[in-house]
mmCIF file of C-alpha atoms in Angstrom:
data_model
loop_
_atom_site.group_PDB
_atom_site.id
_atom_site.type_symbol
_atom_site.label_atom_id
_atom_site.label_comp_id
_atom_site.label_asym_id
_atom_site.label_seq_id
_atom_site.Cartn_x
_atom_site.Cartn_y
_atom_site.Cartn_z
ATOM 1 C CA MET A 14 -36.992 12.449 -173.997
ATOM 2 C CA ARG A 15 -37.628 9.005 -175.971
ATOM 3 C CA ALA A 16 -40.575 7.639 -177.417
ATOM 4 C CA SER A 17 -41.872 4.441 -176.987
ATOM 5 C CA ARG A 18 -40.579 1.402 -178.598
ATOM 6 C CA LEU A 19 -43.443 0.437 -180.156
ATOM 7 C CA VAL A 20 -43.640 3.936 -182.415
ATOM 8 C CA LEU A 21 -40.032 3.417 -183.104
ATOM 9 C CA LEU A 22 -39.934 0.150 -184.341
ATOM 10 C CA LEU A 23 -42.785 0.703 -187.075
ATOM 11 C CA PRO A 24 -40.655 3.411 -189.171
ATOM 12 C CA LEU A 25 -37.076 1.970 -188.122
ATOM 13 C CA VAL A 26 -37.735 -1.585 -187.955
ATOM 14 C CA PHE A 27 -34.934 -1.769 -185.219
ATOM 15 C CA ALA A 28 -35.059 -3.783 -182.088
ATOM 16 C CA ALA A 29 -35.239 -1.691 -179.025
ATOM 17 C CA ALA A 30 -36.542 -1.374 -175.446
ATOM 18 C CA GLY A 31 -38.094 1.549 -173.634
ATOM 19 C CA CYS A 32 -37.626 3.588 -170.406
ATOM 20 C CA GLY A 33 -39.771 5.028 -167.645
ATOM 21 C CA GLU A 34 -43.003 6.973 -168.013
ATOM 22 C CA LEU A 35 -41.912 6.917 -172.342
ATOM 23 C CA ALA A 36 -40.232 3.577 -171.899
ATOM 24 C CA ASP A 37 -42.450 0.428 -171.379
ATOM 25 C CA LEU A 38 -40.346 -2.659 -172.411
ATOM 26 C CA VAL A 39 -41.976 -4.288 -175.226
ATOM 27 C CA ASP A 40 -41.551 -7.375 -176.814
ATOM 28 C CA ASP A 41 -38.198 -9.511 -176.994
ATOM 29 C CA PRO A 42 -34.784 -7.967 -177.862
ATOM 30 C CA SER A 43 -33.910 -10.957 -180.146
ATOM 31 C CA THR A 44 -35.483 -10.064 -183.386
ATOM 32 C CA ALA A 45 -34.705 -10.393 -187.055
ATOM 33 C CA ASP A 46 -36.112 -7.081 -188.808
ATOM 34 C CA GLY A 47 -37.947 -6.864 -192.188
ATOM 35 C CA THR A 48 -34.688 -5.276 -193.355
ATOM 36 C CA GLY A 49 -32.261 -7.885 -193.186
ATOM 37 C CA SER A 50 -30.654 -6.645 -189.539
ATOM 38 C CA GLN A 51 -30.727 -9.453 -187.251
ATOM 39 C CA VAL A 52 -29.794 -8.646 -183.434
ATOM 40 C CA SER A 53 -29.696 -11.041 -180.498
ATOM 41 C CA ASP A 54 -28.491 -10.493 -176.790
ATOM 42 C CA GLY A 55 -26.161 -13.478 -177.147
ATOM 43 C CA PHE A 56 -22.585 -12.812 -176.724
ATOM 44 C CA SER A 57 -20.407 -12.384 -179.986
ATOM 45 C CA ASP A 58 -16.949 -13.191 -179.935
ATOM 46 C CA THR A 59 -15.849 -9.565 -179.036
ATOM 47 C CA ALA A 60 -19.221 -8.041 -177.641
ATOM 48 C CA PRO A 61 -22.071 -8.522 -174.999
ATOM 49 C CA PHE A 62 -24.740 -8.783 -178.091
ATOM 50 C CA THR A 63 -24.753 -10.155 -181.446
ATOM 51 C CA VAL A 64 -25.920 -8.227 -184.752
ATOM 52 C CA THR A 65 -25.516 -8.735 -188.119
ATOM 53 C CA VAL A 66 -25.723 -5.499 -189.768
ATOM 54 C CA ASP A 67 -27.278 -4.613 -193.035
ATOM 55 C CA GLY A 68 -25.955 -1.568 -194.441
ATOM 56 C CA ALA A 69 -28.943 0.090 -196.071
ATOM 57 C CA ALA A 70 -31.224 -0.379 -192.919
ATOM 58 C CA LEU A 71 -28.405 1.375 -190.935
ATOM 59 C CA THR A 72 -28.014 4.113 -193.393
ATOM 60 C CA ALA A 73 -31.586 4.811 -193.200
ATOM 61 C CA ALA A 74 -31.876 4.937 -189.467
ATOM 62 C CA ILE A 75 -28.863 7.373 -189.476
ATOM 63 C CA GLU A 76 -30.616 9.658 -191.945
ATOM 64 C CA ALA A 77 -33.854 9.258 -189.999
ATOM 65 C CA LEU A 78 -31.823 10.816 -186.753
ATOM 66 C CA ASP A 79 -32.508 14.564 -186.056
ATOM 67 C CA VAL A 80 -29.608 16.631 -186.979
ATOM 68 C CA ALA A 81 -28.817 19.404 -184.300
ATOM 69 C CA GLU A 82 -25.823 21.268 -182.618
ATOM 70 C CA GLU A 83 -24.901 19.594 -179.422
ATOM 71 C CA GLN A 84 -26.282 21.836 -176.246
ATOM 72 C CA ASP A 85 -23.300 21.092 -173.555
ATOM 73 C CA GLU A 86 -23.796 24.073 -171.426
ATOM 74 C CA GLY A 87 -24.637 22.981 -167.927
ATOM 75 C CA TYR A 88 -23.902 19.321 -168.188
ATOM 76 C CA ASP A 89 -22.574 17.623 -164.841
ATOM 77 C CA ARG A 90 -22.509 13.761 -164.410
ATOM 78 C CA ASP A 91 -24.146 14.348 -161.179
ATOM 79 C CA LEU A 92 -27.448 15.162 -163.298
ATOM 80 C CA PHE A 93 -27.551 11.447 -164.354
ATOM 81 C CA PRO A 94 -27.919 9.716 -160.964
ATOM 82 C CA HIS A 95 -26.198 6.038 -161.829
ATOM 83 C CA TRP A 96 -25.184 2.950 -160.793
ATOM 84 C CA ARG A 97 -28.603 2.881 -158.887
ATOM 85 C CA ASP A 98 -29.895 -0.689 -157.895
ATOM 86 C CA ALA A 99 -33.552 0.311 -160.103
ATOM 87 C CA ASP A 100 -34.439 -3.540 -159.859
ATOM 88 C CA GLY A 101 -34.342 -3.831 -156.131
ATOM 89 C CA ASN A 102 -31.994 -7.206 -156.452
ATOM 90 C CA GLY A 103 -29.207 -5.862 -154.346
ATOM 91 C CA CYS A 104 -27.074 -5.126 -157.113
ATOM 92 C CA SER A 105 -26.009 -1.740 -158.478
ATOM 93 C CA ALA A 106 -26.395 -1.061 -162.364
ATOM 94 C CA ARG A 107 -22.567 -1.357 -162.567
ATOM 95 C CA ASP A 108 -22.634 -4.751 -160.740
ATOM 96 C CA ASP A 109 -25.186 -6.311 -162.849
ATOM 97 C CA VAL A 110 -23.762 -5.475 -166.294
ATOM 98 C CA LEU A 111 -20.327 -6.959 -164.833
ATOM 99 C CA VAL A 112 -22.709 -10.239 -163.726
ATOM 100 C CA SER A 113 -24.808 -10.084 -167.018
ATOM 101 C CA GLN A 114 -21.954 -9.901 -169.214
ATOM 102 C CA ASP A 115 -19.319 -12.176 -167.608
ATOM 103 C CA ARG A 116 -18.544 -14.887 -170.073
ATOM 104 C CA SER A 117 -17.275 -17.461 -167.184
ATOM 105 C CA GLY A 118 -20.940 -18.443 -166.096
ATOM 106 C CA ALA A 119 -19.589 -18.187 -162.351
ATOM 107 C CA LEU A 120 -20.826 -14.777 -160.837
ATOM 108 C CA THR A 121 -24.342 -14.138 -159.850
ATOM 109 C CA GLU A 122 -26.132 -11.434 -158.121
ATOM 110 C CA ALA A 123 -24.606 -12.772 -154.858
ATOM 111 C CA ASP A 124 -21.444 -11.858 -156.123
ATOM 112 C CA CYS A 125 -22.509 -8.208 -156.319
ATOM 113 C CA ASP A 126 -20.423 -5.117 -153.771
ATOM 114 C CA ASP A 127 -17.610 -7.344 -153.736
ATOM 115 C CA ALA A 128 -14.463 -7.672 -156.157
ATOM 116 C CA MET A 129 -15.503 -10.114 -158.812
ATOM 117 C CA THR A 130 -13.290 -12.609 -160.922
ATOM 118 C CA GLY A 131 -14.778 -13.873 -164.098
ATOM 119 C CA GLU A 132 -14.255 -13.306 -167.513
ATOM 120 C CA TRP A 133 -14.758 -9.875 -169.725
ATOM 121 C CA VAL A 134 -14.235 -9.328 -173.877
ATOM 122 C CA SER A 135 -13.986 -6.084 -174.165
ATOM 123 C CA MET A 136 -15.341 -4.960 -177.539
ATOM 124 C CA TYR A 137 -13.563 -1.751 -177.938
ATOM 125 C CA ASP A 138 -9.895 -3.447 -178.212
ATOM 126 C CA GLY A 139 -10.544 -7.147 -177.851
ATOM 127 C CA GLU A 140 -8.932 -7.737 -174.574
ATOM 128 C CA THR A 141 -10.142 -10.461 -172.158
ATOM 129 C CA VAL A 142 -10.047 -9.252 -168.807
ATOM 130 C CA THR A 143 -10.260 -11.738 -165.431
ATOM 131 C CA ALA A 144 -10.600 -8.710 -162.718
ATOM 132 C CA SER A 145 -13.669 -6.621 -162.347
ATOM 133 C CA GLY A 146 -11.192 -3.963 -161.068
ATOM 134 C CA ASP A 147 -9.979 -3.313 -164.448
ATOM 135 C CA ILE A 148 -13.084 -2.918 -165.945
ATOM 136 C CA ASP A 149 -15.094 0.255 -166.742
ATOM 137 C CA ILE A 150 -19.091 0.042 -167.280
ATOM 138 C CA ASP A 151 -19.243 2.574 -170.302
ATOM 139 C CA HIS A 152 -22.279 4.180 -171.364
ATOM 140 C CA PHE A 153 -22.251 3.417 -175.343
ATOM 141 C CA VAL A 154 -23.491 6.798 -175.804
ATOM 142 C CA PRO A 155 -21.659 8.825 -173.107
ATOM 143 C CA LEU A 156 -23.927 11.036 -170.783
ATOM 144 C CA LYS A 157 -22.303 13.972 -171.667
ATOM 145 C CA GLU A 158 -22.854 13.261 -175.696
ATOM 146 C CA ALA A 159 -26.680 12.372 -174.434
ATOM 147 C CA TRP A 160 -26.936 15.638 -172.791
ATOM 148 C CA GLY A 161 -25.877 17.587 -175.691
ATOM 149 C CA SER A 162 -28.150 15.529 -178.076
ATOM 150 C CA GLY A 163 -31.155 16.178 -175.834
ATOM 151 C CA ALA A 164 -30.646 15.029 -172.175
ATOM 152 C CA HIS A 165 -30.345 18.464 -171.165
ATOM 153 C CA ALA A 166 -34.394 18.703 -171.566
ATOM 154 C CA TRP A 167 -35.214 15.599 -169.730
ATOM 155 C CA THR A 168 -36.414 15.065 -166.165
ATOM 156 C CA THR A 169 -33.766 13.488 -163.310
ATOM 157 C CA GLU A 170 -36.272 10.805 -163.622
ATOM 158 C CA ASP A 171 -35.567 10.276 -167.235
ATOM 159 C CA ARG A 172 -32.109 10.860 -167.001
ATOM 160 C CA GLN A 173 -31.601 8.388 -164.324
ATOM 161 C CA SER A 174 -33.383 5.512 -166.437
ATOM 162 C CA TYR A 175 -30.637 6.394 -169.162
ATOM 163 C CA ALA A 176 -28.006 5.954 -166.877
ATOM 164 C CA ASN A 177 -28.497 2.621 -165.466
ATOM 165 C CA TRP A 178 -30.630 0.984 -168.337
ATOM 166 C CA LEU A 179 -30.322 -2.627 -168.370
ATOM 167 C CA GLU A 180 -33.113 -3.964 -170.875
ATOM 168 C CA ASN A 181 -30.249 -4.484 -173.700
ATOM 169 C CA GLU A 182 -26.916 -5.478 -173.766
ATOM 170 C CA TRP A 183 -25.631 -2.298 -175.853
ATOM 171 C CA HIS A 184 -26.322 0.186 -173.452
ATOM 172 C CA LEU A 185 -24.121 -0.072 -171.015
ATOM 173 C CA ILE A 186 -21.162 -2.120 -171.589
ATOM 174 C CA ALA A 187 -18.356 -3.678 -170.061
ATOM 175 C CA VAL A 188 -14.930 -2.602 -171.424
ATOM 176 C CA THR A 189 -11.570 -2.256 -170.427
ATOM 177 C CA ALA A 190 -10.811 1.037 -168.147
ATOM 178 C CA SER A 191 -7.822 1.967 -170.607
ATOM 179 C CA SER A 192 -10.148 1.715 -173.975
ATOM 180 C CA ASN A 193 -12.761 3.885 -172.144
ATOM 181 C CA ARG A 194 -10.703 6.333 -171.088
ATOM 182 C CA SER A 195 -9.529 6.607 -174.740
ATOM 183 C CA LYS A 196 -12.802 7.369 -175.733
ATOM 184 C CA SER A 197 -14.228 9.355 -173.143
ATOM 185 C CA ASP A 198 -17.369 11.339 -174.477
ATOM 186 C CA LYS A 199 -16.150 11.209 -177.872
ATOM 187 C CA ASP A 200 -18.727 10.316 -180.974
ATOM 188 C CA PRO A 201 -17.571 8.076 -183.684
ATOM 189 C CA ALA A 202 -16.552 11.342 -185.655
ATOM 190 C CA GLU A 203 -13.887 11.468 -183.188
ATOM 191 C CA TRP A 204 -13.446 8.174 -181.789
ATOM 192 C CA MET A 205 -13.735 4.311 -182.760
ATOM 193 C CA PRO A 206 -12.208 1.214 -181.358
ATOM 194 C CA SER A 207 -9.211 0.090 -181.993
ATOM 195 C CA ASP A 208 -10.364 -3.524 -183.135
ATOM 196 C CA GLU A 209 -11.724 -2.296 -186.467
ATOM 197 C CA SER A 210 -13.763 -5.810 -186.603
ATOM 198 C CA VAL A 211 -16.506 -4.253 -184.439
ATOM 199 C CA TRP A 212 -17.231 -1.061 -186.336
ATOM 200 C CA CYS A 213 -20.152 -1.700 -187.715
ATOM 201 C CA ALA A 214 -21.647 -3.186 -184.761
ATOM 202 C CA TYR A 215 -20.315 -0.153 -182.989
ATOM 203 C CA VAL A 216 -22.157 2.178 -185.526
ATOM 204 C CA TRP A 217 -24.996 0.106 -185.103
ATOM 205 C CA ALA A 218 -25.357 0.297 -181.565
ATOM 206 C CA TRP A 219 -24.623 4.028 -181.317
ATOM 207 C CA THR A 220 -27.272 4.673 -183.785
ATOM 208 C CA GLU A 221 -29.634 2.268 -181.798
ATOM 209 C CA VAL A 222 -29.199 4.189 -178.605
ATOM 210 C CA LYS A 223 -29.470 7.259 -180.235
ATOM 211 C CA THR A 224 -32.621 6.263 -181.595
ATOM 212 C CA GLU A 225 -34.379 4.498 -178.542
ATOM 213 C CA TRP A 226 -33.701 7.901 -176.976
ATOM 214 C CA ASN A 227 -34.418 10.262 -179.624
ATOM 215 C CA LEU A 228 -31.438 12.030 -179.310
ATOM 216 C CA SER A 229 -29.987 13.982 -182.230
ATOM 217 C CA VAL A 230 -26.551 13.728 -183.925
ATOM 218 C CA ASP A 231 -24.614 16.787 -185.054
ATOM 219 C CA GLU A 232 -23.539 17.228 -188.670
ATOM 220 C CA ALA A 233 -19.846 15.794 -188.024
ATOM 221 C CA GLU A 234 -21.175 12.791 -186.001
ATOM 222 C CA GLN A 235 -23.854 12.063 -188.887
ATOM 223 C CA ALA A 236 -21.349 12.246 -191.842
ATOM 224 C CA ALA A 237 -19.189 10.008 -189.580
ATOM 225 C CA LEU A 238 -21.746 7.386 -188.966
ATOM 226 C CA LEU A 239 -23.006 7.477 -192.757
ATOM 227 C CA GLU A 240 -19.352 7.058 -193.995
ATOM 228 C CA TYR A 241 -18.783 3.574 -191.702
ATOM 229 C CA ALA A 242 -22.199 2.689 -192.456
ATOM 230 C CA SER A 243 -21.468 2.657 -196.152
ATOM 231 C CA GLN A 244 -18.904 -0.315 -195.534
ATOM 232 C CA CYS A 245 -20.957 -2.307 -193.624
#
């Protein structure tokens, strides 16, 4: 389970949010941190958040992650109750993401539970999509990856919080179904977006989720993250 965002911010100076009993939301997600990295929840050209990555800060954050072998035994997607309506607004977490990451500005909570027409830009391949049926909502760090990196020891309540977390724009992300299938449950040692222009933002967001939720990395994963960070 993850530590509070306040504790994480002090050593890592990263923008983060929290969850459940270990995750009370602290501060605004938009920040310019002391190391030079800047992040906000405003859209960039290809992602539902904007980050200017400082390579040295990213490298330090990757090096600060615990390194451990993944423990995939016992994983079942149903152990992460997902697409819940945690905020009681009548929208599942999936629909909330579709509405919040729609660039047309025409969608509201009233559009939940129906097929939506909007405009979504898929970070993984740069494709623009207008029909919600062609969109997958991806857990940036996949559920199986989270399980093997520490979530196997969490309570069901914490896994549900992880599966439906909406407090920042890089935890759940609207992408094309094809790119999500390509990624599956792979980590950055095994898969990266076809759009190389987002690689730094992708590695930053991956590291951010792992940091926010106290998830470990395996050796190959950390080596890949460090190699990509060295180019940022």
